[in-house]
Short mmCIF file of C-alpha atoms in Angstrom, two decimals:
data_model
loop_
_atom_site.label_atom_id
_atom_site.label_comp_id
_atom_site.label_asym_id
_atom_site.label_seq_id
_atom_site.Cartn_x
_atom_site.Cartn_y
_atom_site.Cartn_z
CA MET C 65 7.66 -22.98 -12.10
CA SER C 66 7.68 -21.72 -8.45
CA GLU C 67 9.70 -18.97 -7.11
CA ILE C 68 11.79 -21.32 -5.12
CA MET C 69 12.95 -22.86 -8.34
CA ARG C 70 14.00 -19.80 -10.14
CA GLU C 71 16.17 -18.51 -7.00
CA PRO C 72 19.87 -18.72 -7.52
CA THR C 73 21.54 -21.71 -6.15
CA SER C 74 25.03 -22.43 -4.55
CA PRO C 75 27.78 -23.14 -7.03
CA GLY C 76 27.01 -26.74 -6.93
CA GLY C 77 23.54 -25.97 -7.96
CA ASP C 78 21.92 -28.15 -5.11
CA LEU C 79 21.06 -25.49 -2.42
CA PRO C 80 19.03 -22.22 -3.06
CA GLU C 81 20.98 -19.30 -2.17
CA SER C 82 18.08 -17.92 -0.06
CA LEU C 83 19.39 -20.46 2.68
CA LEU C 84 22.01 -17.99 3.40
CA SER C 85 19.36 -15.59 5.01
CA ALA C 86 17.35 -18.44 6.56
CA LEU C 87 20.79 -19.51 8.39
CA LEU C 88 21.13 -15.84 9.75
CA ASP C 89 17.77 -15.89 10.97
CA GLY C 90 17.97 -19.20 12.60
CA GLU C 91 15.18 -20.42 10.40
CA LEU C 92 16.84 -23.53 9.39
CA THR C 93 16.80 -27.07 10.63
CA ALA C 94 20.11 -28.64 11.92
CA PRO C 95 20.72 -30.93 8.75
CA GLU C 96 20.11 -27.84 6.65
CA ALA C 97 22.28 -25.59 8.45
CA ALA C 98 25.09 -28.04 8.42
CA ALA C 99 24.80 -28.42 4.68
CA VAL C 100 24.88 -24.44 4.36
CA ARG C 101 27.98 -24.29 6.42
CA ALA C 102 29.84 -27.13 4.58
CA ARG C 103 29.06 -25.16 1.35
CA LEU C 104 30.16 -21.74 2.92
CA GLU C 105 33.57 -23.83 3.77
CA VAL C 106 34.30 -24.34 -0.03
CA SER C 107 32.64 -21.38 -1.64
CA PRO C 108 34.21 -17.69 -1.34
CA GLU C 109 31.05 -16.59 -3.36
CA TRP C 110 28.80 -17.80 -0.96
CA ARG C 111 30.86 -16.40 1.92
CA GLU C 112 30.75 -13.11 0.18
CA ILE C 113 26.78 -13.21 -0.22
CA LEU C 114 26.31 -14.05 3.11
CA GLU C 115 28.24 -11.14 4.52
CA GLU C 116 26.24 -9.10 1.88
CA VAL C 117 22.78 -10.17 3.28
CA ARG C 118 24.30 -9.93 7.19
CA VAL C 119 25.06 -6.08 6.53
CA ALA C 120 21.84 -5.39 4.97
CA ARG C 121 19.69 -7.33 7.68
CA ASP C 122 21.98 -5.46 10.31
CA LEU C 123 21.11 -2.05 8.93
CA VAL C 124 17.48 -2.49 8.89
CA ARG C 125 17.50 -4.10 12.47
CA ASP C 126 19.49 -1.09 13.84
CA LEU C 127 16.67 1.23 12.72
CA PRO C 128 15.56 3.20 15.59
CA PRO C 129 11.77 2.82 16.44
CA ARG C 130 9.61 5.41 15.11
CA GLU C 131 7.48 7.73 17.39
CA PRO C 132 4.20 8.93 16.22
CA PRO C 133 4.25 12.65 15.27
CA THR C 134 1.18 13.49 17.12
CA ALA C 135 -0.87 11.62 19.93
CA ASN C 136 -3.89 12.15 17.68
CA VAL C 137 -2.68 9.27 15.76
CA LEU C 138 -3.59 6.67 18.50
CA ASP C 139 -7.05 8.32 19.03
CA LEU C 140 -9.97 6.30 17.84
CA ASP C 141 -12.02 9.14 17.27
CA ALA C 142 -9.47 11.02 15.30
CA ALA C 143 -9.31 7.87 13.11
CA ARG C 144 -13.12 7.79 12.61
CA ARG C 145 -13.00 11.45 11.76
CA ARG C 146 -10.36 11.03 9.31
CA ARG C 147 -11.87 8.09 7.48
CA ARG C 148 -15.30 9.97 7.40
CA GLY C 149 -13.43 13.14 5.91
CA ARG C 150 -12.06 10.81 3.33
CA TRP C 151 -15.26 9.42 2.46
CA VAL C 152 -16.88 12.99 2.21
CA ALA C 153 -13.92 14.10 0.19
CA ALA C 154 -14.37 11.10 -2.11
CA ALA C 155 -18.24 11.52 -2.45
CA GLY C 156 -17.52 15.19 -3.36
CA ALA C 157 -15.38 14.32 -6.00
CA VAL C 158 -17.80 11.76 -7.78
CA ALA C 159 -20.60 14.47 -7.34
CA ALA C 160 -18.29 17.08 -8.97
CA MET C 161 -17.45 14.60 -11.81
CA VAL C 162 -21.10 13.86 -12.36
CA ALA C 163 -22.04 17.53 -12.59
CA VAL C 164 -19.08 17.93 -15.09
CA GLY C 165 -20.33 15.02 -17.01
CA ALA C 166 -23.91 16.21 -17.00
CA VAL C 167 -23.06 19.75 -18.18
CA ALA C 168 -20.83 18.57 -20.88
CA PHE C 169 -22.95 15.56 -22.33
CA VAL C 170 -26.67 16.25 -21.62
CA PRO C 171 -28.08 18.39 -24.35
CA GLY C 172 -28.83 21.86 -23.39
CA PRO C 173 -32.62 23.23 -23.64
CA ASP C 174 -31.73 25.42 -26.75
CA ARG C 175 -30.73 22.25 -28.65
CA VAL C 176 -34.02 20.49 -28.19
CA ARG C 177 -36.37 23.31 -28.26
CA PRO C 178 -38.01 23.38 -31.79
CA PRO C 179 -37.84 26.74 -33.43
CA VAL C 180 -41.18 27.54 -33.21
CA ALA C 181 -41.01 31.13 -34.28
CA THR C 182 -39.29 30.07 -37.28
CA PHE C 183 -41.92 27.57 -38.33
CA THR C 184 -44.74 29.98 -37.73
CA ASP C 185 -43.33 32.83 -39.51
CA ALA C 186 -42.65 30.64 -42.56
CA HIS C 187 -46.21 29.37 -42.62
CA ALA C 188 -47.71 32.88 -42.30
CA ALA C 189 -45.50 34.00 -45.38
CA ARG C 190 -46.71 30.93 -47.53
CA SER C 191 -50.31 31.44 -46.38
CA SER C 192 -50.23 35.12 -47.27
CA MET C 193 -49.21 34.34 -50.84
CA GLY C 194 -52.89 33.22 -51.64
CA ASN C 195 -52.52 29.59 -51.28
CA ASP C 196 -51.94 28.09 -47.77
CA ALA C 197 -49.04 25.88 -47.59
CA ILE C 198 -51.16 22.60 -46.87
CA SER C 199 -53.15 23.33 -50.20
CA THR C 200 -49.90 23.70 -52.26
CA LEU C 201 -48.65 20.39 -50.74
CA ALA C 202 -51.92 18.80 -51.53
CA GLY C 203 -51.68 19.79 -55.31
CA ALA C 204 -48.05 18.61 -55.60
CA ALA C 205 -49.42 15.43 -54.22
CA VAL C 206 -51.95 14.78 -57.08
CA PRO C 207 -50.99 11.67 -59.15
CA GLU C 208 -49.98 12.48 -62.88
CA GLY C 209 -52.84 12.32 -65.17
CA GLN C 210 -55.63 13.15 -62.72
CA GLY C 211 -54.73 16.85 -61.84
CA ARG C 212 -55.99 20.02 -63.16
CA MET J 1493 -6.14 -6.97 30.14
CA ALA J 1494 -8.85 -9.79 31.09
CA ASP J 1495 -8.06 -13.30 29.85
CA GLY J 1496 -5.13 -12.28 27.96
CA VAL J 1497 -7.14 -9.91 25.82
CA PRO J 1498 -6.08 -6.32 25.95
CA THR J 1499 -8.30 -3.58 25.55
CA TRP J 1500 -8.18 -1.03 22.70
CA GLU J 1501 -6.78 1.52 25.00
CA GLU J 1502 -4.17 -1.01 26.28
CA VAL J 1503 -3.22 -1.83 22.62
CA ALA J 1504 -2.86 2.09 21.53
CA ARG J 1505 -1.15 2.85 24.73
CA ASP J 1506 1.42 -0.12 24.87
CA TYR J 1507 1.84 -0.91 20.94
CA GLY J 1508 1.30 2.26 19.39
CA ARG J 1509 4.79 2.76 18.85
CA PHE J 1510 5.21 -0.77 17.45
CA LEU J 1511 2.51 -0.36 15.03
CA TYR J 1512 3.90 3.13 13.93
CA THR J 1513 7.37 1.76 13.61
CA VAL J 1514 6.09 -1.06 11.30
CA ALA J 1515 3.79 1.32 9.29
CA TYR J 1516 6.27 3.85 8.69
CA ARG J 1517 9.10 1.29 7.50
CA LEU J 1518 6.19 -0.18 5.00
CA ALA J 1519 5.24 3.28 3.78
CA GLY J 1520 8.37 5.36 4.02
CA ASN J 1521 6.63 8.62 5.33
CA ASP J 1522 4.90 9.98 8.14
CA ASP J 1523 1.83 10.99 6.34
CA GLU J 1524 0.85 7.47 4.90
CA ALA J 1525 2.06 5.82 8.14
CA GLN J 1526 -0.63 7.70 10.21
CA ASP J 1527 -3.30 6.87 7.72
CA LEU J 1528 -2.14 3.24 8.03
CA VAL J 1529 -2.06 3.27 11.80
CA GLN J 1530 -5.36 4.87 12.19
CA GLU J 1531 -6.92 2.32 9.79
CA ALA J 1532 -5.30 -0.42 11.72
CA LEU J 1533 -6.48 0.77 14.87
CA LEU J 1534 -10.10 0.89 13.73
CA ARG J 1535 -9.49 -2.88 12.47
CA VAL J 1536 -8.05 -3.78 15.86
CA ARG J 1537 -11.25 -2.33 17.42
CA ARG J 1538 -13.36 -4.44 15.43
CA GLY J 1539 -11.12 -7.65 15.71
CA LEU J 1540 -10.40 -7.59 19.40
CA GLU J 1541 -13.45 -9.82 20.04
CA ARG J 1542 -12.16 -12.44 17.88
CA TYR J 1543 -8.44 -12.14 19.22
CA GLU J 1544 -7.06 -15.41 20.42
CA PRO J 1545 -4.25 -14.75 23.09
CA GLY J 1546 -0.93 -15.19 21.48
CA SER J 1547 1.71 -12.88 19.79
CA LEU J 1548 -0.09 -9.71 19.95
CA GLU J 1549 2.68 -8.02 18.26
CA GLY J 1550 2.44 -10.67 15.37
CA TRP J 1551 -1.47 -10.00 15.30
CA LEU J 1552 -0.82 -6.28 14.85
CA ALA J 1553 1.92 -6.61 12.48
CA ARG J 1554 -0.49 -8.70 10.34
CA ILE J 1555 -3.21 -6.08 10.57
CA VAL J 1556 -1.15 -3.18 9.67
CA THR J 1557 0.52 -5.06 6.88
CA ASN J 1558 -2.93 -6.14 5.46
CA VAL J 1559 -4.04 -2.27 5.65
CA PHE J 1560 -0.66 -1.35 3.68
CA LEU J 1561 -1.49 -4.11 1.11
CA ASP J 1562 -4.94 -3.09 0.63
CA GLU J 1563 -3.91 0.59 0.06
CA VAL J 1564 -1.24 -0.76 -2.40
CA ARG J 1565 -3.85 -2.62 -4.47
CA ARG J 1566 -6.43 0.43 -4.20
CA ARG J 1567 -3.74 2.43 -5.72
CA LYS J 1568 -2.98 0.22 -8.45
CA ARG J 1569 -6.57 0.00 -9.25
CA ARG J 1570 -7.15 3.86 -9.59
CA PRO J 1571 -4.69 6.74 -9.26
CA VAL J 1572 -4.93 8.67 -6.02
CA HIS J 1573 -6.05 12.21 -6.23
CA ALA J 1574 -4.73 14.55 -3.41
CA PHE J 1575 -7.52 16.39 -1.21
CA PRO J 1576 -6.43 19.18 0.95
CA ASP J 1577 -6.47 17.84 4.33
CA ASP J 1578 -8.13 19.99 7.00
CA ASP J 1579 -6.79 18.22 10.11
CA PRO J 1580 -4.82 21.00 12.00
CA ASP J 1581 -2.93 18.23 14.14
CA ARG J 1582 -1.34 16.76 10.91
CA VAL J 1583 2.36 16.99 10.58
CA VAL J 1584 3.59 17.12 7.32
CA PRO J 1585 7.09 15.86 7.01
CA PRO J 1586 9.55 17.81 4.76
CA ALA J 1587 10.28 16.80 1.41
CA PRO J 1588 13.52 14.65 1.47
CA ALA J 1589 15.54 16.85 -0.81
CA ALA J 1590 14.94 19.64 1.52
CA ASP J 1591 17.34 18.41 4.26
CA GLU J 1592 19.57 16.12 1.92
CA ALA J 1593 22.68 17.58 3.58
CA GLY J 1594 21.21 16.39 7.19
CA ARG J 1595 20.49 12.67 6.15
CA ASP J 1596 22.17 10.23 8.42
CA LEU J 1597 22.40 6.35 7.94
CA SER J 1598 18.97 5.70 8.99
CA ASP J 1599 17.43 8.00 6.38
CA GLU J 1600 19.54 6.31 3.59
CA VAL J 1601 18.19 2.82 4.98
CA GLN J 1602 14.99 4.10 4.89
CA ALA J 1603 15.03 5.55 1.59
CA ALA J 1604 16.41 2.33 0.33
CA LEU J 1605 13.99 0.54 1.79
CA ALA J 1606 11.14 2.68 0.19
CA GLU J 1607 12.81 1.75 -3.10
CA LEU J 1608 12.19 -1.93 -2.61
CA PRO J 1609 9.25 -3.49 -4.48
CA GLU J 1610 6.44 -4.10 -1.92
CA GLU J 1611 6.75 -7.99 -2.47
CA PHE J 1612 10.23 -7.64 -1.07
CA ARG J 1613 9.66 -4.88 1.22
CA VAL J 1614 6.97 -6.40 3.25
CA PRO J 1615 8.82 -9.68 4.02
CA VAL J 1616 12.03 -7.39 5.19
CA VAL J 1617 10.09 -5.29 7.51
CA LEU J 1618 8.19 -8.06 9.06
CA CYS J 1619 11.27 -9.96 9.81
CA ASP J 1620 13.63 -7.37 10.61
CA VAL J 1621 11.49 -4.62 11.95
CA ALA J 1622 8.42 -6.50 13.49
CA ASP J 1623 10.93 -9.52 14.41
CA GLN J 1624 8.12 -12.07 12.64
CA SER J 1625 9.42 -15.74 12.07
CA TYR J 1626 9.04 -17.04 8.57
CA GLU J 1627 5.89 -18.94 9.35
CA GLN J 1628 4.14 -15.86 10.89
CA ILE J 1629 5.37 -13.91 7.84
CA ALA J 1630 3.99 -16.69 5.65
CA ASP J 1631 0.44 -16.69 7.33
CA ALA J 1632 0.18 -13.05 7.05
CA LEU J 1633 0.79 -13.10 3.45
CA ASN J 1634 -0.81 -16.30 2.52
CA VAL J 1635 2.19 -17.46 0.76
CA PRO J 1636 4.51 -20.77 1.36
CA VAL J 1637 7.54 -20.23 3.84
CA GLY J 1638 9.75 -20.91 0.86
CA THR J 1639 8.41 -17.94 -0.79
CA VAL J 1640 8.95 -15.78 2.56
CA ARG J 1641 12.67 -17.02 2.42
CA SER J 1642 13.35 -16.26 -1.20
CA ARG J 1643 11.60 -12.63 -1.11
CA LEU J 1644 13.35 -11.93 2.06
CA HIS J 1645 16.86 -12.74 0.78
CA ARG J 1646 16.24 -11.21 -2.56
CA GLY J 1647 15.04 -8.09 -0.59
CA ARG J 1648 18.14 -7.92 1.48
CA ARG J 1649 20.51 -8.16 -1.56
CA LEU J 1650 18.75 -5.44 -3.30
CA LEU J 1651 19.02 -3.43 -0.26
CA ARG J 1652 22.62 -4.16 0.27
CA ALA J 1653 23.25 -3.08 -3.47
CA SER J 1654 21.60 0.25 -3.15
CA LEU J 1655 23.55 0.99 0.23
CA SER J 1656 27.02 -0.37 -1.09
CA GLU J 1657 28.74 2.55 0.53
CA TYR J 1658 27.87 1.33 3.92
CA ALA J 1659 30.00 -1.77 3.95
CA ARG J 1660 31.35 -2.77 7.16
#
């Protein structure tokens, strides 16, 4: 359903209420304006709404022009610098996020380095017991009934 | 101004206040209005070659509105993180609560305008601040004229409701 179909209509239900704003703005055709005026004649509710939108419209139209706070606002070079500054800031933020992500999620060197010293010590201990570790493993792997 | 096409300098000099006023009424504060105007001026610079003489104010209002709507869409896509601004000429307005007692009718109307959802605020500003016709607004927003009329009317009614003490 379109936006126009959903909007409130006049008490008779045949004219959209937004025609009241259009009447104030001079945006109606002569027949439309005549229809709205005829409705206003008989509808106190529509007259009240018309007054409401007239007040709101006048309040906004009476707002004073706004002066730029600095002449810099209208300076093209300043605009370019400002835009460049924003890109640099955004790029810096992305770089910082990537760096934080790298530190948080990439495993550090200690986590992937094999404990070589521990392996060496264990191997040396087993070897010094008379049978080196490899021979021990080989003995355990001899099929049943074929061993010593 | 050659062949009705202004130079960039003429736009900034003669229409700077108009652009800033529209930007301020859309954004609701000086800080964002400055950003909008500067981005709009960069687009004006690029677009002047293609500008066809007509309603210059309409063209400028359309550009600053597009900048504003782009910014609204950008913020909806991702939240904005504030970065310190090192522009020494930048003027940061006082917080609204700081001078609550000194607020006049303009401040109240501006505050009510800023409270309107963008879909209602933009047609109100384009009609009642930039003085654009419904057809121009419809072109700028790429919506039917009936939609402009409906949103403008609803925007005015919402404004009136939030400014109920200023009946006259």
